[in-house]
Amino acid sequence: MRRLFKALRVISVLAFAGGGLTAPVAVAQTNGCVNYSSSDIRTFQIKQIIKPGMKEAEVKRIWGEPTKVRHNYPGGDEWEYWNPSGDQIVTFGQHGCVTGWYTARD
């Protein structure tokens, strides 16, 4: 019984301290960018998901080179990705990180 309590105490300490049992998905930075782990980026790449706070290089890794780039859009740049059901527009803030995205239908 003592061993069981000791094991549970160790597990709870590790979980509380982030010892690998419940690791955070990402750590935010003050400039609006997020430090996603390489594992998170790989998952996003498989699922073709773009998230707020991603860096330009991460977006390129997931969706490739944009079809069109609009520089100096108010607040940052816009990248356009062609899609038959509507172009995907990714917006970047001043620090080069994703602030949002939307679908533009012609």
Coordinates of C-alpha atoms in Angstrom, one line a residue:
M1 CA 0.0 0.0 0.0
R2 CA 2.9 2.4 0.8
R3 CA 4.4 1.7 -2.6
L4 CA 1.1 2.6 -4.3
F5 CA 0.8 5.9 -2.4
K6 CA 4.5 6.7 -3.2
A7 CA 4.0 6.0 -6.9
L8 CA 0.8 8.1 -7.0
R9 CA 2.6 11.0 -5.3
V10 CA 5.5 10.8 -7.8
I11 CA 3.0 10.7 -10.7
S12 CA 1.1 13.7 -9.4
V13 CA 4.3 15.7 -8.8
L14 CA 5.5 14.9 -12.4
A15 CA 2.1 15.8 -13.8
F16 CA 2.0 19.1 -11.9
A17 CA 5.5 20.0 -12.9
G18 CA 4.9 19.2 -16.6
G19 CA 7.2 16.2 -16.5
G20 CA 6.1 14.8 -19.8
L21 CA 2.7 13.6 -18.7
T22 CA 0.8 16.7 -19.7
A23 CA 3.0 18.9 -21.8
P24 CA 1.7 22.2 -23.1
V25 CA 0.9 22.4 -26.8
A26 CA 2.6 25.7 -27.3
V27 CA 4.2 28.6 -25.4
A28 CA 3.1 32.1 -26.4
Q29 CA 5.6 34.9 -26.9
T30 CA 5.0 38.6 -26.4
N31 CA 5.3 39.5 -30.1
G32 CA 2.3 37.5 -31.1
C33 CA 4.2 34.5 -32.3
V34 CA 3.8 31.0 -30.8
N35 CA 6.5 28.4 -30.3
Y36 CA 4.7 25.3 -31.5
S37 CA 6.7 22.1 -31.0
S38 CA 8.0 20.2 -34.0
S39 CA 5.5 17.4 -33.1
D40 CA 2.6 19.9 -33.2
I41 CA 3.8 21.3 -36.6
R42 CA 4.0 17.8 -38.0
T43 CA 0.4 17.1 -36.8
F44 CA -0.7 20.4 -38.3
Q45 CA 1.1 19.5 -41.6
I46 CA -0.7 16.1 -41.8
K47 CA -4.1 17.7 -41.1
Q48 CA -3.2 20.8 -43.3
I49 CA -4.1 23.1 -40.4
I50 CA -2.9 26.7 -40.0
K51 CA -3.0 28.2 -36.5
P52 CA -2.7 31.8 -35.1
G53 CA 0.8 32.6 -34.1
M54 CA 2.5 30.4 -36.6
K55 CA 5.6 31.8 -38.3
E56 CA 5.8 32.3 -42.1
A57 CA 8.2 29.3 -42.4
E58 CA 5.7 27.0 -40.6
V59 CA 2.9 28.1 -43.0
K60 CA 5.2 27.4 -46.0
R61 CA 6.0 24.0 -44.5
I62 CA 2.3 23.1 -44.2
W63 CA 0.7 24.8 -47.3
G64 CA 3.8 25.4 -49.5
E65 CA 4.6 28.6 -51.4
P66 CA 1.7 31.0 -51.7
T67 CA 0.1 31.7 -55.1
K68 CA 0.2 35.5 -54.4
V69 CA 1.7 37.7 -51.8
R70 CA 0.4 41.2 -50.9
H71 CA 3.1 43.1 -49.0
N72 CA 2.5 46.0 -46.6
Y73 CA -1.2 45.1 -46.2
P74 CA -2.5 47.1 -43.2
G75 CA -0.7 45.6 -40.2
G76 CA 1.4 43.0 -42.2
D77 CA 1.3 40.8 -45.3
E78 CA -1.3 38.6 -46.9
W79 CA -0.6 35.3 -48.6
E80 CA -3.1 33.9 -51.0
Y81 CA -3.4 30.2 -51.7
W82 CA -5.4 29.2 -54.8
N83 CA -8.3 26.8 -54.1
P84 CA -11.1 25.8 -56.5
S85 CA -13.7 26.3 -53.8
G86 CA -12.3 29.7 -52.7
D87 CA -8.9 31.1 -52.2
Q88 CA -7.4 30.8 -48.8
I89 CA -6.0 34.1 -47.5
V90 CA -3.5 34.0 -44.6
T91 CA -2.8 37.3 -42.8
F92 CA 0.4 38.0 -41.0
G93 CA 1.1 40.7 -38.3
Q94 CA 4.1 43.0 -38.0
H95 CA 6.3 40.2 -36.6
G96 CA 5.6 37.8 -39.4
C97 CA 3.2 35.5 -37.5
V98 CA -0.3 34.4 -38.5
T99 CA -3.0 36.7 -37.2
G100 CA -5.9 35.0 -39.1
W101 CA -7.1 33.6 -42.3
Y102 CA -10.3 33.5 -44.4
T103 CA -11.7 32.1 -47.6
A104 CA -12.2 34.5 -50.5
R105 CA -14.8 33.4 -53.0
D106 CA -15.0 35.0 -56.4

